[in-house]
PDB file of C-alpha atoms in Angstrom:
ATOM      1  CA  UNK A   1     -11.575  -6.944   5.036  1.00  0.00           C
ATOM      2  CA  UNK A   2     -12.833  -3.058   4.611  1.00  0.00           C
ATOM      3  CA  UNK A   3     -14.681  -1.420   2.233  1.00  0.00           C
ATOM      4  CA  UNK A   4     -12.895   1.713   1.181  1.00  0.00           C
ATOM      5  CA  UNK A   5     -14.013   4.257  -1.335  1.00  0.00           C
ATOM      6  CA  UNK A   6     -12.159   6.949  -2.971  1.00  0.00           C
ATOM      7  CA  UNK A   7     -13.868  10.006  -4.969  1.00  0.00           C
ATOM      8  CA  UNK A   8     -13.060  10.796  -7.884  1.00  0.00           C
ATOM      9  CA  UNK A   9     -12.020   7.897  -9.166  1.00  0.00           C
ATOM     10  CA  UNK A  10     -10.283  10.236 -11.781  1.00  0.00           C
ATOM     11  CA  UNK A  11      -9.708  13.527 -12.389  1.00  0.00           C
ATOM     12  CA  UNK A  12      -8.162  16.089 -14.820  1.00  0.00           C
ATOM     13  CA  UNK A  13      -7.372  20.046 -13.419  1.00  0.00           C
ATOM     14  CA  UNK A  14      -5.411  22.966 -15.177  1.00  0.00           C
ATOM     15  CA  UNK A  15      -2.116  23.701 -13.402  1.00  0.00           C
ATOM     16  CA  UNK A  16      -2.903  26.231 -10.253  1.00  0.00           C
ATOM     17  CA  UNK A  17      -5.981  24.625  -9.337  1.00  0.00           C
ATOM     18  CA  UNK A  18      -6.899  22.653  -6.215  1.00  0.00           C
ATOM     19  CA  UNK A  19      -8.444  19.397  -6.137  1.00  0.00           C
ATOM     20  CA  UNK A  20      -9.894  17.801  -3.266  1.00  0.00           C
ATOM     21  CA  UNK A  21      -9.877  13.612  -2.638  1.00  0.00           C
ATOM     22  CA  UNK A  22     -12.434  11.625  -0.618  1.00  0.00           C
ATOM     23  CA  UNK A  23     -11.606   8.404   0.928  1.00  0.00           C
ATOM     24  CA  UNK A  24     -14.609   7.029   3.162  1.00  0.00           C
ATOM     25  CA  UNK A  25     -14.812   4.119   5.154  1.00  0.00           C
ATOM     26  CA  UNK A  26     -17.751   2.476   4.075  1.00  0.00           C
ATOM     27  CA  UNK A  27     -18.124  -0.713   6.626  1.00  0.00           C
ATOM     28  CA  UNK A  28     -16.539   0.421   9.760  1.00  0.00           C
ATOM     29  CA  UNK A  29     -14.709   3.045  11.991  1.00  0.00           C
ATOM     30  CA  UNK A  30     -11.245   4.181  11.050  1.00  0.00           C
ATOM     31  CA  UNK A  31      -9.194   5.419  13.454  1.00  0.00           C
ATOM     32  CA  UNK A  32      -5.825   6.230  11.313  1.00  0.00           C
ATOM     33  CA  UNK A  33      -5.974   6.517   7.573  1.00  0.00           C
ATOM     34  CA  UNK A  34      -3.249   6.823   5.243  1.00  0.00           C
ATOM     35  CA  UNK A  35      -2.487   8.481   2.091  1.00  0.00           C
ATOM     36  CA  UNK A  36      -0.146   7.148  -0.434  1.00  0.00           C
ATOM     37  CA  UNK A  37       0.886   8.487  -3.880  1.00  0.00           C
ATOM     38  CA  UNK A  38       2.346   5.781  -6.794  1.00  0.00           C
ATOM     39  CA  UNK A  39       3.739   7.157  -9.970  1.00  0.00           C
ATOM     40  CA  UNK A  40       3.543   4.699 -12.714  1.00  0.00           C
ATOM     41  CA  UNK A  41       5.318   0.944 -12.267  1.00  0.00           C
ATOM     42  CA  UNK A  42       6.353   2.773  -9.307  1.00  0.00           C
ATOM     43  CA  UNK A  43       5.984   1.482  -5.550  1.00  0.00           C
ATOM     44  CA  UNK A  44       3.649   2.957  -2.888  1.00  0.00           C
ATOM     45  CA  UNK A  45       5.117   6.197  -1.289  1.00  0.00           C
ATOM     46  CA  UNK A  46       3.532   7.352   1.978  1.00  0.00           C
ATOM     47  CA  UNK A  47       2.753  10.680   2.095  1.00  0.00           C
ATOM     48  CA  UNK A  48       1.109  11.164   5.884  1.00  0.00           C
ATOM     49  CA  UNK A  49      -0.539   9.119   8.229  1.00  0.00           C
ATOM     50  CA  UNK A  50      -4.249  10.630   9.368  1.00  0.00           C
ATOM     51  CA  UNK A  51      -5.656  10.010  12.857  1.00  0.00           C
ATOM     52  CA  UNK A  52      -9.433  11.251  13.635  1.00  0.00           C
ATOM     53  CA  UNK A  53      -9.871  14.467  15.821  1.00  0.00           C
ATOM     54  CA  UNK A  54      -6.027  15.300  15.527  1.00  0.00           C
ATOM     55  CA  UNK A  55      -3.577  17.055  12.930  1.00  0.00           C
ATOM     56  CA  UNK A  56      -1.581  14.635   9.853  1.00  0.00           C
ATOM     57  CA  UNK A  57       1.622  13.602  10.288  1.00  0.00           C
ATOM     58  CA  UNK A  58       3.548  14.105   7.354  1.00  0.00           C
ATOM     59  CA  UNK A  59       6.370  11.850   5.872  1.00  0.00           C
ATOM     60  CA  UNK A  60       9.385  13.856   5.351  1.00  0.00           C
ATOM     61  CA  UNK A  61       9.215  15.930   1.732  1.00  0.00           C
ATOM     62  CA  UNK A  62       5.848  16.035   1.394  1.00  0.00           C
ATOM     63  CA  UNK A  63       4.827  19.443   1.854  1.00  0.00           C
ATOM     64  CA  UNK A  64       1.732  19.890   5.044  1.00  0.00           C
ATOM     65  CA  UNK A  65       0.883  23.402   3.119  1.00  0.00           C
ATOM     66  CA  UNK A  66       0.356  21.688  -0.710  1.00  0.00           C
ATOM     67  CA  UNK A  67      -1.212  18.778   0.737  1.00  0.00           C
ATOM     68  CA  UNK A  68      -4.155  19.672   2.786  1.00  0.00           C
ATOM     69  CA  UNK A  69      -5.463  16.428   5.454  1.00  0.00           C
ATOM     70  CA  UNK A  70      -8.427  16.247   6.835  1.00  0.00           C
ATOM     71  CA  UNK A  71      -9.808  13.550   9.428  1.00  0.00           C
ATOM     72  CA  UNK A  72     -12.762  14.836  10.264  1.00  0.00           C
ATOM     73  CA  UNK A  73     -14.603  11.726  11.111  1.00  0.00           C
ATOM     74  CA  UNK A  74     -14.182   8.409  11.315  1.00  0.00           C
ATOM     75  CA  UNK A  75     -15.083   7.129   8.030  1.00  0.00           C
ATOM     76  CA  UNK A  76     -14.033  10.313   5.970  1.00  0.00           C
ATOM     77  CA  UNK A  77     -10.486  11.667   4.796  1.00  0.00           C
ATOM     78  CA  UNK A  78      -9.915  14.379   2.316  1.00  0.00           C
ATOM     79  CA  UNK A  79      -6.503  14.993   0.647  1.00  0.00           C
ATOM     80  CA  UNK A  80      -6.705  18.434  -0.946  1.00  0.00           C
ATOM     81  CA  UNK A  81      -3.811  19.418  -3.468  1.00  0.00           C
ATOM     82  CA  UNK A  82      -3.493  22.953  -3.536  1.00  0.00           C
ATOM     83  CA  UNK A  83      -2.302  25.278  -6.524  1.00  0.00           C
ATOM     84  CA  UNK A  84      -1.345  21.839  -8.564  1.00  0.00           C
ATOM     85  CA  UNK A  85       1.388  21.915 -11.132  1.00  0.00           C
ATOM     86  CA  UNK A  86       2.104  18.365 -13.588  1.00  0.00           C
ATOM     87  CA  UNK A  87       4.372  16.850 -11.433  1.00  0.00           C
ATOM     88  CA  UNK A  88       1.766  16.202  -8.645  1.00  0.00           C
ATOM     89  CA  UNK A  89       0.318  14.064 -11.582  1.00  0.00           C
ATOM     90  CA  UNK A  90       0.177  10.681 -10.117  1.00  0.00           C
ATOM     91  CA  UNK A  91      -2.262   8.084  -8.524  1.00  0.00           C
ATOM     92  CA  UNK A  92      -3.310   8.748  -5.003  1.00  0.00           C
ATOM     93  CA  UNK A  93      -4.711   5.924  -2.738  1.00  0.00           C
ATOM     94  CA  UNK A  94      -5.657   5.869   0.751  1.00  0.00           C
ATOM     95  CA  UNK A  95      -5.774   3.423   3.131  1.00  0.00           C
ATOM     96  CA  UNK A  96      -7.414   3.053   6.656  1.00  0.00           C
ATOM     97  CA  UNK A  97      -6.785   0.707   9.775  1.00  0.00           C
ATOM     98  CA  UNK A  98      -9.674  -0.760  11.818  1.00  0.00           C
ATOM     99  CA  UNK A  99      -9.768  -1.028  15.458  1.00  0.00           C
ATOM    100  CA  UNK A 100      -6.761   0.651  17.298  1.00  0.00           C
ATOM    101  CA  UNK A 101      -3.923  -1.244  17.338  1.00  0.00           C
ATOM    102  CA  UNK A 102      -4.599  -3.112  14.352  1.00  0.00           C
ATOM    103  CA  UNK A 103      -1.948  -3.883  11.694  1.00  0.00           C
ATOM    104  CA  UNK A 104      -3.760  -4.437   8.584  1.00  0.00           C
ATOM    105  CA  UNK A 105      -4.414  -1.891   6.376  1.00  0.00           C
ATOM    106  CA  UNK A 106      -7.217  -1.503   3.577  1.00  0.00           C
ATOM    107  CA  UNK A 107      -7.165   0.425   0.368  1.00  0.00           C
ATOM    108  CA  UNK A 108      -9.312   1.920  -1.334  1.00  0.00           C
ATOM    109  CA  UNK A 109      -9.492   2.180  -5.255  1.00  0.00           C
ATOM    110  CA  UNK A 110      -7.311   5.175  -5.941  1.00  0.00           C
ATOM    111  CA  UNK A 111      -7.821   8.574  -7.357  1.00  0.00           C
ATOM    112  CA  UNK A 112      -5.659   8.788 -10.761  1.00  0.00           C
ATOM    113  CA  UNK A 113      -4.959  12.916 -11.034  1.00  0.00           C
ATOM    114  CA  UNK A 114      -3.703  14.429 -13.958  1.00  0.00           C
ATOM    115  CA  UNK A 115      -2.805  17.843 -13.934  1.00  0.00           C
ATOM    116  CA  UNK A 116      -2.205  19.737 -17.572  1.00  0.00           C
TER     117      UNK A 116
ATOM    118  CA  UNK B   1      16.064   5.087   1.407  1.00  0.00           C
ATOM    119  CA  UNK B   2      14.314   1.582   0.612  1.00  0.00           C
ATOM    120  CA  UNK B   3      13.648  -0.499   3.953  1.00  0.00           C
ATOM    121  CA  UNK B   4      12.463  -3.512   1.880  1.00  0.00           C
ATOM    122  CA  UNK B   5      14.262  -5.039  -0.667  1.00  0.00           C
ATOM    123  CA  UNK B   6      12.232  -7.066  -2.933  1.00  0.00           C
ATOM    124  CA  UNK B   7      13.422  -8.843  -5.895  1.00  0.00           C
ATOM    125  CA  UNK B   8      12.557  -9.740  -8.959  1.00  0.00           C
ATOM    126  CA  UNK B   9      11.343  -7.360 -10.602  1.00  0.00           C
ATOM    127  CA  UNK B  10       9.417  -9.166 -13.250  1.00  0.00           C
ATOM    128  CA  UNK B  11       8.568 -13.360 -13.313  1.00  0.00           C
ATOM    129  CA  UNK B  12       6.891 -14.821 -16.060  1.00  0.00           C
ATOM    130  CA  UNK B  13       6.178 -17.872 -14.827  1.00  0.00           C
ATOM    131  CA  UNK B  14       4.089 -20.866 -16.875  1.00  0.00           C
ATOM    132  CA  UNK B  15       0.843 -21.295 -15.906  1.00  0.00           C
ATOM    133  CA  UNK B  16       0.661 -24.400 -13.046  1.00  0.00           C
ATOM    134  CA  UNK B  17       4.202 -23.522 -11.880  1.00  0.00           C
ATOM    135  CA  UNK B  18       5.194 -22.110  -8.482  1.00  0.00           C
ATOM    136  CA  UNK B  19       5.715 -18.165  -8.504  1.00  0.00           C
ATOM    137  CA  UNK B  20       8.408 -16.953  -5.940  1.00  0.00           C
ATOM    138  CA  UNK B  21       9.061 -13.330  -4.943  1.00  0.00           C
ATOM    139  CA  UNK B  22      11.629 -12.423  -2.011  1.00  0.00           C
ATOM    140  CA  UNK B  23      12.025  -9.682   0.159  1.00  0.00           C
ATOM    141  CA  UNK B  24      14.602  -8.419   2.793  1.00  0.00           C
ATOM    142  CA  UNK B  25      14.774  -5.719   5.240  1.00  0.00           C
ATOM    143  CA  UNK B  26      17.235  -4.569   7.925  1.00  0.00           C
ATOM    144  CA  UNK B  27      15.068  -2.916  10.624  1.00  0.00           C
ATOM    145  CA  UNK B  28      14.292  -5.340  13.257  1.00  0.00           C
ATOM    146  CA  UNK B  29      11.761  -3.928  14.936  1.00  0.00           C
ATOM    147  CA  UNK B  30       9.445  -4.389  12.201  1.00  0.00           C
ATOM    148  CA  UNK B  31       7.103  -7.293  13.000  1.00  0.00           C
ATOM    149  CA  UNK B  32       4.442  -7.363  10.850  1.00  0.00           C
ATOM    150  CA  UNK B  33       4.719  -8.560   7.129  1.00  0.00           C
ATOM    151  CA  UNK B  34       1.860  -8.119   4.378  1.00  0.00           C
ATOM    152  CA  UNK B  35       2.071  -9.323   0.884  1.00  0.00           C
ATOM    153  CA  UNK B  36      -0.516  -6.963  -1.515  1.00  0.00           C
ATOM    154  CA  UNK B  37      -1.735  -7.415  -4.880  1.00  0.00           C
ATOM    155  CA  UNK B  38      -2.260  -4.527  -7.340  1.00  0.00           C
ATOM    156  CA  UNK B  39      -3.963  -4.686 -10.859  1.00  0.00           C
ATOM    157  CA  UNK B  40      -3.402  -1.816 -13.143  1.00  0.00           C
ATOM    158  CA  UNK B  41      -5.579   0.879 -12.226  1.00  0.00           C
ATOM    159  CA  UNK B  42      -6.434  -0.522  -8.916  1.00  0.00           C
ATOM    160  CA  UNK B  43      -5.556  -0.564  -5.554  1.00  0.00           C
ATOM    161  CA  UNK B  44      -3.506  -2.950  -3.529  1.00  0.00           C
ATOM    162  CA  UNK B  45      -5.434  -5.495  -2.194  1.00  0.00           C
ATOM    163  CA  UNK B  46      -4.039  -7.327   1.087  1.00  0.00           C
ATOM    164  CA  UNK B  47      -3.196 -11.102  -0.175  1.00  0.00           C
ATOM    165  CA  UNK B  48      -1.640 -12.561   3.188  1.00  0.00           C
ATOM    166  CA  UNK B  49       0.044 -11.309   5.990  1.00  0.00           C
ATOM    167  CA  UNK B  50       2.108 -12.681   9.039  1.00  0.00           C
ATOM    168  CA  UNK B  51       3.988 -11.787  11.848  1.00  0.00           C
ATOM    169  CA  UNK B  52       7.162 -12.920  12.963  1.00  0.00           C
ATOM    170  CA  UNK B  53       6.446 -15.458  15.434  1.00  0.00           C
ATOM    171  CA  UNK B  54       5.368 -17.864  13.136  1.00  0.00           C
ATOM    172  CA  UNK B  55       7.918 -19.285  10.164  1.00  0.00           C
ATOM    173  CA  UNK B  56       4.704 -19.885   7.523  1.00  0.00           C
ATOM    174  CA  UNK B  57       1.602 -19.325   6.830  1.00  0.00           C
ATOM    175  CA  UNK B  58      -0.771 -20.483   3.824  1.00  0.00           C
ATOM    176  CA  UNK B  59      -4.006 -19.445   2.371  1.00  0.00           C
ATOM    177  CA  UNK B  60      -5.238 -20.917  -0.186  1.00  0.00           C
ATOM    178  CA  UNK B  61      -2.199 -21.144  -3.303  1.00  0.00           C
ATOM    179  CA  UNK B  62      -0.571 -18.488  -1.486  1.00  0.00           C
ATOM    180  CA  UNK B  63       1.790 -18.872   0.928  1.00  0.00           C
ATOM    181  CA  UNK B  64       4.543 -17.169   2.864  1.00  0.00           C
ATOM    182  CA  UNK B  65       7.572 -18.138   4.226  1.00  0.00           C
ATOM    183  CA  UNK B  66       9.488 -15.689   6.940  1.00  0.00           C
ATOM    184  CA  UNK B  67      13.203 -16.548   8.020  1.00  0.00           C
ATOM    185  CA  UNK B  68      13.575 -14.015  11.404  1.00  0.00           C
ATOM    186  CA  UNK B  69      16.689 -14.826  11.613  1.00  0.00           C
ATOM    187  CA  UNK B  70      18.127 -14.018   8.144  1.00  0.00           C
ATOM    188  CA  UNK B  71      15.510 -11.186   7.538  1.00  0.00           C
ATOM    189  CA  UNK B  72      13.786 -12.322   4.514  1.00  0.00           C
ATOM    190  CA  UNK B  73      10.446 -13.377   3.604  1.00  0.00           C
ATOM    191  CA  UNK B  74       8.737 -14.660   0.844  1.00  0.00           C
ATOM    192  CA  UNK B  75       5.422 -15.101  -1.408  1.00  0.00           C
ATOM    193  CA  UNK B  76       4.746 -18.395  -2.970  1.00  0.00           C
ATOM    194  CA  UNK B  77       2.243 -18.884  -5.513  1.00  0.00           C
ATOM    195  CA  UNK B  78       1.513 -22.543  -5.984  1.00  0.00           C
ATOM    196  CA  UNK B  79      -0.380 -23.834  -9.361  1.00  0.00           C
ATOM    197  CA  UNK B  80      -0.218 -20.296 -10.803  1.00  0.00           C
ATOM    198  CA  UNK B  81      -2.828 -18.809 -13.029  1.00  0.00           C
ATOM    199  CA  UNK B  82      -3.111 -16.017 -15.620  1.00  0.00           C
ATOM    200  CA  UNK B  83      -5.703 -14.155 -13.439  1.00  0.00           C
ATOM    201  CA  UNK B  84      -2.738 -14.196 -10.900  1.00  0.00           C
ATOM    202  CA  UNK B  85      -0.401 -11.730 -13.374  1.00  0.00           C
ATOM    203  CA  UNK B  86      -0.584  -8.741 -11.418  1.00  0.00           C
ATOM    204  CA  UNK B  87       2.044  -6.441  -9.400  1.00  0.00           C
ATOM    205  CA  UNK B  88       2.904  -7.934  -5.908  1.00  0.00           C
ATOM    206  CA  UNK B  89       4.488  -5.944  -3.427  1.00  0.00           C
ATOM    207  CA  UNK B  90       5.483  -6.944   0.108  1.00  0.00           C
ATOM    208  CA  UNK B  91       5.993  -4.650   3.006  1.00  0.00           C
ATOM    209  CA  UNK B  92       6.550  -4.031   6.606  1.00  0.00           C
ATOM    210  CA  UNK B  93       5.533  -2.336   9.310  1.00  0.00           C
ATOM    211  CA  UNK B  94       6.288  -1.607  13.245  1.00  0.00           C
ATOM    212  CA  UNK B  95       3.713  -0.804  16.084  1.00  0.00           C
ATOM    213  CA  UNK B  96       5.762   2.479  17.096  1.00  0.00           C
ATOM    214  CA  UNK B  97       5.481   3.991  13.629  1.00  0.00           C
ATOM    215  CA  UNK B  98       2.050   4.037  13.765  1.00  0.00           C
ATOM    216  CA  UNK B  99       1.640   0.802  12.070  1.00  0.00           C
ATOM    217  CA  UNK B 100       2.697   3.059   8.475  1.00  0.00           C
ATOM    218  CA  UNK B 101       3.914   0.570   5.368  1.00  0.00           C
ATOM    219  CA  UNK B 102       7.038   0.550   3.766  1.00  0.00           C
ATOM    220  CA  UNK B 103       6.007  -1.105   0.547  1.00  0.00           C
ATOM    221  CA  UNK B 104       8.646  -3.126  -1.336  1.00  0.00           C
ATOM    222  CA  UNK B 105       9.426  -1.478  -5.123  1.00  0.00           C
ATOM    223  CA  UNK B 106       7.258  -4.452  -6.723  1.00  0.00           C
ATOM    224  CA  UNK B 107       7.011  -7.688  -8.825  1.00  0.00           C
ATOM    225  CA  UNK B 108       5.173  -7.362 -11.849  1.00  0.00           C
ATOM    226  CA  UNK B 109       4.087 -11.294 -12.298  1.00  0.00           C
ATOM    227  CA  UNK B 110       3.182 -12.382 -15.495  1.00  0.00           C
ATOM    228  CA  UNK B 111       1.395 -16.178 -15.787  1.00  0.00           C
ATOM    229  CA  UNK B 112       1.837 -17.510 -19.489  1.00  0.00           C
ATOM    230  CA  UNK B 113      -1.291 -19.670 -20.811  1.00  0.00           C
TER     231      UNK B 113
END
């Protein structure tokens, strides 16, 4: 499987800040990651889908303008979460796909945000 | 709206015994099938997988079982552990949604001593 990292592995922010969210490939090129966000004993929800060199697709209710994607190379993806209020408290995990084409998915170790 | 159904919820199950989780879904052009296992904290980590031209495959104690026809699949456990209690989800996914997963709501497994 992949090696996928996430940074911060936690982090705690006052309401109307932004916060940004690395996810790296470590051990190969990924051409589409994806961002999920799980609330506690909850299930995965996708939030977008992330291709390299091209603009997120977002799932539908998740705001493109509060949750900033960035692809900018292959083995890097930042989530930003702009002006964040307590109810984007959650975990946020991202996941990548190898070659093209390819239907399994690897995740990474999750960011747990918690926004006072 | 919840395109796979997975049930139970929780399982204790003794450890040795045979852990079974189910899962259903309706949209048949999904055709590939991963089983994940989360521990608190963590992230999902892919367990098994199959597609739908085959009716089983195993790994190890794990293994799943895929009925095309009726829509279902399942996880087996065999000779279950306590370092198996975790939260298993299954999900699905389709080649012309970008290969995105729609994640089952989750089994939290719990393997009694």
């Amino acid at each position: 499987g992949a090696v996928v990292s996430q940074h911060p592995s936690r982090v705690i922010c006052k309401s109307g800040t932004s916060v940004k969210i690395e996810c790296r490939s470590l051990d190969f090129q990924a051409t589409t990651m994806f961002w999920y966000r799980q609330f506690p004993k909850k299930s995965l929800m996708l939030m977008a889908t992330s291709n390299e060199g091209s603009k997120a697709t977002y799932e539908q209710g998740v705001e493109k303008d509060k949750f900033l994607i960035n692809h900018a190379s292959l083995t890097l993806s930042t989530l930003t979460v702009t002006s964040a209020h307590p109810e984007d408290s959650s975990f946020y995990i991202c996941s990548l796909a190898g070659k093209r084409g390819s239907y399994e998915q690897y995740f990474g170790p999750g960011t747990r945000l918690t926004v006072t | 709206q919840q395109q796979v159904k997975q049930s139970p919820q929780s399982l204790i199950v003794q450890k040795g015994g045979i852990s079974i989780i189910n899962c259903a879904y309706e949209n048949t052009a999904f055709d590939y099938f991963p089983w994940y296992q989360q521990f608190p904290g963590k992230g999902p980590a892919l367990l098994i997988a199959i597609r739908p031209d085959v009716s089983e495959k195993k790994e190890g104690r794990f293994t799943i079982s895929f009925n095309k026809s009726a829509k279902q699949f399942s996880l087996h456990i065999m000779d279950s552990q306590p370092g198996d209690s975790a939260t298993y989800f299954c999900a699905a996914s389709m080649k012309n949604s970008g290969y995105a997963l729609n994640f089952g709501k989750g089994t939290s497994l719990l393997v009694t001593p």
